[in-house]
């Protein structure tokens, strides 16, 4: 190795070491001076014997770097965000299962629709929701029943953006040991790692979201996705709709609750993007499929549109419902249960 090459390698090594040291120093300073951006104490999810759960006994935060929310999350001994113990449930109680909407992503526990519904109904309402899909919901129900839950009255939060899938293909992928995470593009995987590991990255992205010029530049280069981009390609096909119906029927047949209500959580694509008419057709068709199959349905699209501003019930930079959206859902469910509206009833 010649002297010139050796010098280049030494300079490169010095640059690498100094860069890493600077990044570590920056990370430490951000965690010290701006602890609100630290990923420590942030809610994560894991699988226990194939069941998606939150960490048992967790007491921490759920926050968005856009500033939409910063709320407390506490997890009970079963791995659910619920102050009640499901082992104390009885046959008259209601259970809610679903994804991040039903979990209460972005709102305080007392503000999510299951908690509001608990105040509105004479019966108790337990929440066993975790961000997953219909296959995961079935595993959550099995797990909860194994731990003492009496699930005879069930509300399934069905999200039109995430739950309408080709479940046969999903099972094939699982059988081939192809993890879901592998479907994410490298940039999205990197962003997920940085979000969960780096306070400096979270502080930087918060600054981007709060500075219009920086946000616009990030949108142009693809570092930040607009709501329309996030929804692109999520329109359900007839195959996905039929597969989702079969999966919901499989859930009902396996657990056979004496009452089952499906809360249809509409896609924001009903009100955003260039395919609103197509999305509205898909939404109406799928709700009709559910009702035709005998499921009692509460369709939240009309409820959210009642005052003409459906997106006001979502966070500004996050697709989830805010507290007003959750209250509307709870009130719609109560009305359905009290007057029998919202569907044809459940046929076991």
Short mmCIF file of C-alpha atoms in Angstrom, two decimals:
data_model
loop_
_atom_site.label_atom_id
_atom_site.label_comp_id
_atom_site.label_asym_id
_atom_site.label_seq_id
_atom_site.Cartn_x
_atom_site.Cartn_y
_atom_site.Cartn_z
CA UNK A 1 0.00 0.00 0.00
CA UNK A 2 1.49 3.32 -1.07
CA UNK A 3 1.76 6.38 1.17
CA UNK A 4 -0.94 8.22 -0.80
CA UNK A 5 -3.51 5.44 -0.44
CA UNK A 6 -2.64 5.04 3.22
CA UNK A 7 -3.22 8.73 3.84
CA UNK A 8 -6.60 8.60 2.08
CA UNK A 9 -7.67 5.62 4.19
CA UNK A 10 -6.55 7.32 7.41
CA UNK A 11 -8.45 10.52 6.52
CA UNK A 12 -11.52 8.47 5.64
CA UNK A 13 -11.36 6.60 8.94
CA UNK A 14 -10.94 9.83 10.89
CA UNK A 15 -13.92 11.32 9.05
CA UNK A 16 -16.05 8.24 9.76
CA UNK A 17 -15.15 8.17 13.46
CA UNK A 18 -15.69 11.92 13.90
CA UNK A 19 -19.05 11.72 12.08
CA UNK A 20 -20.24 8.85 14.26
CA UNK A 21 -19.07 10.66 17.39
CA UNK A 22 -20.87 13.84 16.31
CA UNK A 23 -24.08 11.94 15.64
CA UNK A 24 -23.90 10.20 19.02
CA UNK A 25 -23.23 13.54 20.71
CA UNK A 26 -26.15 15.13 18.88
CA UNK A 27 -28.41 12.23 19.86
CA UNK A 28 -27.41 12.58 23.51
CA UNK A 29 -27.94 16.34 23.53
CA UNK A 30 -31.38 16.07 21.95
CA UNK A 31 -32.45 13.46 24.49
CA UNK A 32 -31.19 15.71 27.29
CA UNK A 33 -32.49 19.07 26.09
CA UNK A 34 -35.59 17.92 24.14
CA UNK A 35 -36.78 14.78 25.95
CA UNK A 36 -40.17 14.97 24.24
CA UNK A 37 -38.53 13.60 21.08
CA UNK A 38 -36.93 10.62 22.77
CA UNK A 39 -38.18 7.24 21.49
CA UNK A 40 -37.75 5.86 24.99
CA UNK A 41 -41.13 5.15 26.53
CA UNK A 42 -42.88 5.10 23.17
CA UNK A 43 -45.49 2.38 22.58
CA UNK A 44 -44.45 -0.55 20.39
CA UNK A 45 -46.10 -3.88 19.60
CA UNK A 46 -44.86 -7.45 19.48
CA UNK A 47 -46.16 -10.97 18.98
CA UNK A 48 -46.51 -13.51 21.75
CA UNK A 49 -47.01 -16.99 20.31
CA UNK A 50 -48.41 -15.41 17.16
CA UNK A 51 -50.75 -13.04 19.02
CA UNK A 52 -50.13 -9.30 18.42
CA UNK A 53 -49.99 -7.48 21.76
CA UNK A 54 -48.69 -4.38 23.47
CA UNK A 55 -45.99 -4.77 26.16
CA UNK A 56 -47.51 -6.00 29.43
CA UNK A 57 -47.42 -3.29 32.09
CA UNK A 58 -46.30 -0.56 29.68
CA UNK A 59 -46.86 3.01 30.86
CA UNK A 60 -45.62 5.53 28.34
CA UNK A 61 -46.51 7.77 25.44
CA UNK A 62 -47.88 7.80 21.94
CA UNK A 63 -46.96 10.91 20.01
CA UNK A 64 -46.74 12.26 16.47
CA UNK A 65 -43.85 14.37 15.24
CA UNK A 66 -46.34 16.57 13.37
CA UNK A 67 -47.72 17.71 16.73
CA UNK A 68 -51.14 16.13 16.20
CA UNK A 69 -51.09 14.34 19.54
CA UNK A 70 -49.04 13.33 22.55
CA UNK A 71 -51.05 11.02 24.82
CA UNK A 72 -50.48 8.59 27.64
CA UNK A 73 -50.84 4.86 27.02
CA UNK A 74 -51.08 2.27 29.78
CA UNK A 75 -51.21 -1.46 29.09
CA UNK A 76 -52.71 -4.00 31.48
CA UNK A 77 -51.43 -7.41 32.48
CA UNK A 78 -52.97 -9.04 29.42
CA UNK A 79 -51.28 -6.74 26.90
CA UNK A 80 -54.31 -4.54 26.17
CA UNK A 81 -55.01 -0.84 26.60
CA UNK A 82 -57.85 -1.23 29.05
CA UNK A 83 -58.18 -0.26 32.68
CA UNK A 84 -60.50 -3.21 33.25
CA UNK A 85 -59.48 -6.84 33.63
CA UNK A 86 -61.12 -8.98 30.94
CA UNK A 87 -61.09 -11.95 33.32
CA UNK A 88 -63.82 -10.15 35.27
CA UNK A 89 -66.13 -9.87 32.24
CA UNK A 90 -69.61 -11.37 32.10
CA UNK A 91 -72.08 -12.46 29.40
CA UNK A 92 -73.79 -9.04 29.23
CA UNK A 93 -70.56 -7.13 28.54
CA UNK A 94 -69.42 -5.90 25.15
CA UNK A 95 -65.96 -6.44 23.66
CA UNK A 96 -64.31 -4.29 20.99
CA UNK A 97 -61.65 -5.70 18.67
CA UNK A 98 -60.05 -3.87 15.78
CA UNK A 99 -56.93 -2.07 14.59
CA UNK A 100 -55.35 1.24 15.57
CA UNK A 101 -58.67 3.13 15.28
CA UNK A 102 -60.27 0.86 17.87
CA UNK A 103 -57.08 0.90 19.96
CA UNK A 104 -57.50 4.66 20.19
CA UNK A 105 -54.43 5.74 18.26
CA UNK A 106 -53.72 9.38 19.11
CA UNK A 107 -56.43 9.94 21.72
CA UNK A 108 -56.50 9.49 25.47
CA UNK A 109 -58.00 6.21 26.63
CA UNK A 110 -61.08 7.94 28.03
CA UNK A 111 -61.77 9.56 24.63
CA UNK A 112 -61.77 6.52 22.36
CA UNK A 113 -65.12 5.18 21.22
CA UNK A 114 -65.12 2.06 23.39
CA UNK A 115 -64.60 4.15 26.54
CA UNK A 116 -67.26 6.66 25.53
CA UNK A 117 -69.60 3.79 24.70
CA UNK A 118 -68.94 2.35 28.14
CA UNK A 119 -70.37 5.58 29.58
CA UNK A 120 -73.37 5.56 27.24
CA UNK A 121 -74.47 1.94 27.76
CA UNK A 122 -75.64 0.23 30.93
CA UNK A 123 -73.31 -2.68 30.09
CA UNK A 124 -69.53 -2.60 30.41
CA UNK A 125 -67.31 -2.35 27.33
CA UNK A 126 -63.91 -4.07 27.20
CA UNK A 127 -61.26 -3.23 24.59
CA UNK A 128 -58.91 -5.87 23.13
CA UNK A 129 -57.91 -3.93 20.01
CA UNK A 130 -54.34 -4.00 18.67
CA UNK A 131 -53.09 -2.73 15.28
CA UNK A 132 -53.40 -5.83 13.06
CA UNK A 133 -55.99 -7.26 10.61
CA UNK A 134 -58.84 -9.79 10.64
CA UNK A 135 -56.49 -12.75 11.08
CA UNK A 136 -54.97 -10.96 14.05
CA UNK A 137 -58.42 -10.14 15.44
CA UNK A 138 -59.25 -13.83 15.54
CA UNK A 139 -56.03 -14.54 17.43
CA UNK A 140 -56.78 -11.72 19.86
CA UNK A 141 -60.22 -13.20 20.54
CA UNK A 142 -58.74 -16.68 21.11
CA UNK A 143 -56.11 -15.22 23.42
CA UNK A 144 -58.61 -13.14 25.41
CA UNK A 145 -60.95 -16.09 25.86
CA UNK A 146 -58.05 -18.27 27.00
CA UNK A 147 -57.35 -15.67 29.69
CA UNK A 148 -60.91 -15.68 31.00
CA UNK A 149 -62.85 -13.29 28.78
CA UNK A 150 -66.54 -14.07 28.21
CA UNK A 151 -67.10 -12.71 24.72
CA UNK A 152 -70.75 -13.04 23.86
CA UNK A 153 -71.33 -9.52 22.53
CA UNK A 154 -68.74 -8.28 20.06
CA UNK A 155 -68.00 -5.10 18.07
CA UNK A 156 -65.49 -5.47 15.23
CA UNK A 157 -63.89 -2.24 14.03
CA UNK A 158 -63.33 -2.85 10.31
CA UNK A 159 -61.04 -0.29 8.69
CA UNK A 160 -61.62 0.21 4.96
CA UNK A 161 -58.04 1.48 4.49
CA UNK A 162 -56.27 -1.49 6.08
CA UNK A 163 -58.54 -4.48 6.67
CA UNK A 164 -59.76 -5.21 3.14
CA UNK A 165 -57.13 -7.73 2.06
CA UNK A 166 -56.67 -10.91 0.09
CA UNK A 167 -56.47 -13.11 3.18
CA UNK A 168 -55.75 -16.29 1.23
CA UNK A 169 -52.63 -14.65 -0.15
CA UNK A 170 -51.76 -13.40 3.33
CA UNK A 171 -51.84 -16.95 4.67
CA UNK A 172 -49.74 -18.22 1.78
CA UNK A 173 -47.09 -15.65 2.58
CA UNK A 174 -47.09 -16.66 6.22
CA UNK A 175 -46.75 -20.32 5.26
CA UNK A 176 -43.75 -19.42 3.12
CA UNK A 177 -42.20 -17.60 6.10
CA UNK A 178 -42.29 -14.26 4.33
CA UNK A 179 -42.71 -11.66 7.08
CA UNK A 180 -44.97 -8.69 6.59
CA UNK A 181 -42.11 -6.29 7.25
CA UNK A 182 -40.40 -7.51 4.10
CA UNK A 183 -43.04 -5.79 2.00
CA UNK A 184 -41.85 -2.35 3.10
CA UNK A 185 -39.47 -0.51 0.81
CA UNK A 186 -35.95 0.12 2.18
CA UNK A 187 -36.59 3.84 2.76
CA UNK A 188 -39.74 3.10 4.75
CA UNK A 189 -37.90 0.49 6.82
CA UNK A 190 -35.11 2.99 7.52
CA UNK A 191 -37.63 5.65 8.58
CA UNK A 192 -39.31 3.17 10.92
CA UNK A 193 -35.98 2.27 12.55
CA UNK A 194 -34.99 5.92 12.96
CA UNK A 195 -38.38 6.87 14.38
CA UNK A 196 -38.17 4.16 17.04
CA UNK A 197 -34.48 4.64 17.85
CA UNK A 198 -33.38 8.24 17.32
CA UNK A 199 -34.45 11.37 19.19
CA UNK A 200 -32.40 13.52 16.80
CA UNK A 201 -34.31 12.15 13.81
CA UNK A 202 -37.65 12.76 15.53
CA UNK A 203 -36.66 16.36 16.36
CA UNK A 204 -35.56 16.92 12.75
CA UNK A 205 -38.78 15.55 11.26
CA UNK A 206 -40.85 17.62 13.71
CA UNK A 207 -39.02 20.73 12.49
CA UNK A 208 -39.72 19.70 8.88
CA UNK A 209 -43.44 19.25 9.52
CA UNK A 210 -43.70 22.60 11.30
CA UNK A 211 -41.80 24.56 8.64
CA UNK A 212 -43.87 24.93 5.46
CA UNK A 213 -40.88 25.41 3.15
CA UNK A 214 -39.08 22.35 4.56
CA UNK A 215 -42.24 20.25 4.40
CA UNK A 216 -42.82 21.20 0.78
CA UNK A 217 -39.22 20.27 -0.08
CA UNK A 218 -39.57 16.95 1.76
CA UNK A 219 -42.77 16.20 -0.15
CA UNK A 220 -41.04 16.88 -3.46
CA UNK A 221 -38.17 14.47 -2.79
CA UNK A 222 -40.40 11.79 -1.25
CA UNK A 223 -39.19 11.98 2.36
CA UNK A 224 -42.72 12.90 3.44
CA UNK A 225 -45.89 11.51 1.88
CA UNK A 226 -49.07 13.49 1.41
CA UNK A 227 -52.39 11.99 2.51
CA UNK A 228 -53.29 11.37 -1.13
CA UNK A 229 -50.02 9.45 -1.69
CA UNK A 230 -50.56 7.40 1.46
CA UNK A 231 -53.98 6.34 0.19
CA UNK A 232 -52.88 5.59 -3.37
CA UNK A 233 -53.35 1.96 -4.39
CA UNK A 234 -55.53 1.08 -1.39
CA UNK A 235 -58.81 0.86 -3.29
CA UNK A 236 -60.29 -2.56 -2.57
CA UNK A 237 -60.82 -4.96 -5.47
CA UNK A 238 -63.82 -7.32 -5.67
CA UNK A 239 -61.47 -10.17 -4.77
CA UNK A 240 -60.34 -8.40 -1.61
CA UNK A 241 -63.91 -7.58 -0.63
CA UNK A 242 -65.04 -11.19 -0.97
CA UNK A 243 -61.95 -12.46 0.85
CA UNK A 244 -62.57 -10.00 3.69
CA UNK A 245 -66.20 -11.10 3.94
CA UNK A 246 -65.14 -14.76 4.17
CA UNK A 247 -62.61 -13.88 6.87
CA UNK A 248 -65.24 -12.04 8.88
CA UNK A 249 -67.60 -15.00 8.51
CA UNK A 250 -64.79 -17.29 9.66
CA UNK A 251 -64.32 -15.11 12.75
CA UNK A 252 -68.05 -15.20 13.51
CA UNK A 253 -68.28 -18.97 13.02
CA UNK A 254 -65.25 -19.63 15.23
CA UNK A 255 -66.38 -17.50 18.17
CA UNK A 256 -70.16 -17.45 17.70
CA UNK A 257 -71.05 -14.37 19.76
CA UNK A 258 -74.79 -14.04 20.32
CA UNK A 259 -74.51 -10.41 19.15
CA UNK A 260 -72.01 -9.07 16.62
CA UNK A 261 -71.82 -5.57 15.21
CA UNK A 262 -69.41 -4.38 12.50
CA UNK A 263 -68.27 -0.76 12.78
CA UNK A 264 -67.19 0.22 9.26
CA UNK A 265 -64.41 2.81 9.48
CA UNK A 266 -64.33 4.59 6.11
CA UNK A 267 -61.24 5.38 4.09
CA UNK A 268 -60.25 9.04 3.86
CA UNK A 269 -60.12 8.45 0.11
CA UNK A 270 -63.87 9.14 0.17
CA UNK A 271 -62.94 12.79 0.64
CA UNK A 272 -59.33 13.04 -0.61
CA UNK A 273 -57.61 12.40 -3.92
CA UNK A 274 -58.71 11.91 -7.51
CA UNK A 275 -60.73 8.70 -7.09
CA UNK A 276 -63.45 9.75 -4.67
CA UNK A 277 -66.31 8.50 -6.86
CA UNK A 278 -64.65 5.09 -7.22
CA UNK A 279 -63.99 4.89 -3.49
CA UNK A 280 -67.60 5.79 -2.71
CA UNK A 281 -68.80 3.04 -5.02
CA UNK A 282 -66.48 0.50 -3.39
CA UNK A 283 -67.50 1.61 0.09
CA UNK A 284 -71.21 1.34 -0.62
CA UNK A 285 -70.80 -2.02 -2.33
CA UNK A 286 -68.85 -3.52 0.57
CA UNK A 287 -71.28 -2.23 3.20
CA UNK A 288 -74.05 -3.81 1.12
CA UNK A 289 -72.15 -7.11 1.01
CA UNK A 290 -71.84 -7.12 4.81
CA UNK A 291 -75.51 -6.32 5.38
CA UNK A 292 -76.54 -8.87 2.75
CA UNK A 293 -74.52 -11.53 4.55
CA UNK A 294 -76.50 -10.82 7.74
CA UNK A 295 -74.09 -8.63 9.68
CA UNK A 296 -75.40 -5.70 11.69
CA UNK A 297 -73.45 -2.73 10.34
CA UNK A 298 -72.76 0.79 11.56
CA UNK A 299 -71.43 2.72 8.56
CA UNK A 300 -69.46 5.71 9.80
CA UNK A 301 -69.25 7.47 6.42
CA UNK A 302 -72.69 9.07 6.72
CA UNK A 303 -72.13 9.83 10.41
CA UNK A 304 -68.87 11.68 9.72
CA UNK A 305 -70.45 13.54 6.79
CA UNK A 306 -73.48 14.68 8.79
CA UNK A 307 -72.18 18.23 9.27
CA UNK A 308 -70.42 18.38 5.91
CA UNK A 309 -66.84 18.31 7.27
CA UNK A 310 -65.84 14.66 7.66
CA UNK A 311 -62.09 15.33 7.81
CA UNK A 312 -62.58 17.59 10.82
CA UNK A 313 -63.00 14.38 12.82
CA UNK A 314 -59.49 13.19 11.85
CA UNK A 315 -56.14 14.56 12.93
CA UNK A 316 -54.71 17.13 10.53
CA UNK A 317 -51.60 15.13 9.61
CA UNK A 318 -52.66 11.68 10.76
CA UNK A 319 -55.39 9.49 9.33
CA UNK A 320 -56.88 8.46 12.67
CA UNK A 321 -59.96 9.88 14.32
CA UNK A 322 -59.60 12.60 16.89
CA UNK A 323 -61.77 12.69 20.02
CA UNK A 324 -64.80 14.04 18.15
CA UNK A 325 -64.64 11.17 15.63
CA UNK A 326 -64.57 8.64 18.46
CA UNK A 327 -67.55 10.24 20.19
CA UNK A 328 -69.55 10.14 16.97
CA UNK A 329 -68.72 6.44 16.61
CA UNK A 330 -69.83 5.69 20.18
CA UNK A 331 -73.09 7.58 19.71
CA UNK A 332 -73.78 5.81 16.40
CA UNK A 333 -73.19 2.41 17.99
CA UNK A 334 -75.48 3.22 20.90
CA UNK A 335 -78.21 4.38 18.50
CA UNK A 336 -77.87 1.18 16.50
CA UNK A 337 -78.10 -1.01 19.59
CA UNK A 338 -81.05 0.90 21.02
CA UNK A 339 -83.24 1.21 17.93
CA UNK A 340 -81.99 -1.63 15.78
CA UNK A 341 -80.82 0.66 12.96
CA UNK A 342 -77.67 0.17 10.93
CA UNK A 343 -78.12 -3.23 9.37
CA UNK A 344 -80.09 -6.45 9.19
CA UNK A 345 -78.75 -8.08 12.33
CA UNK A 346 -76.29 -10.89 12.74
CA UNK A 347 -77.14 -14.35 11.44
CA UNK A 348 -74.86 -16.95 13.12
#
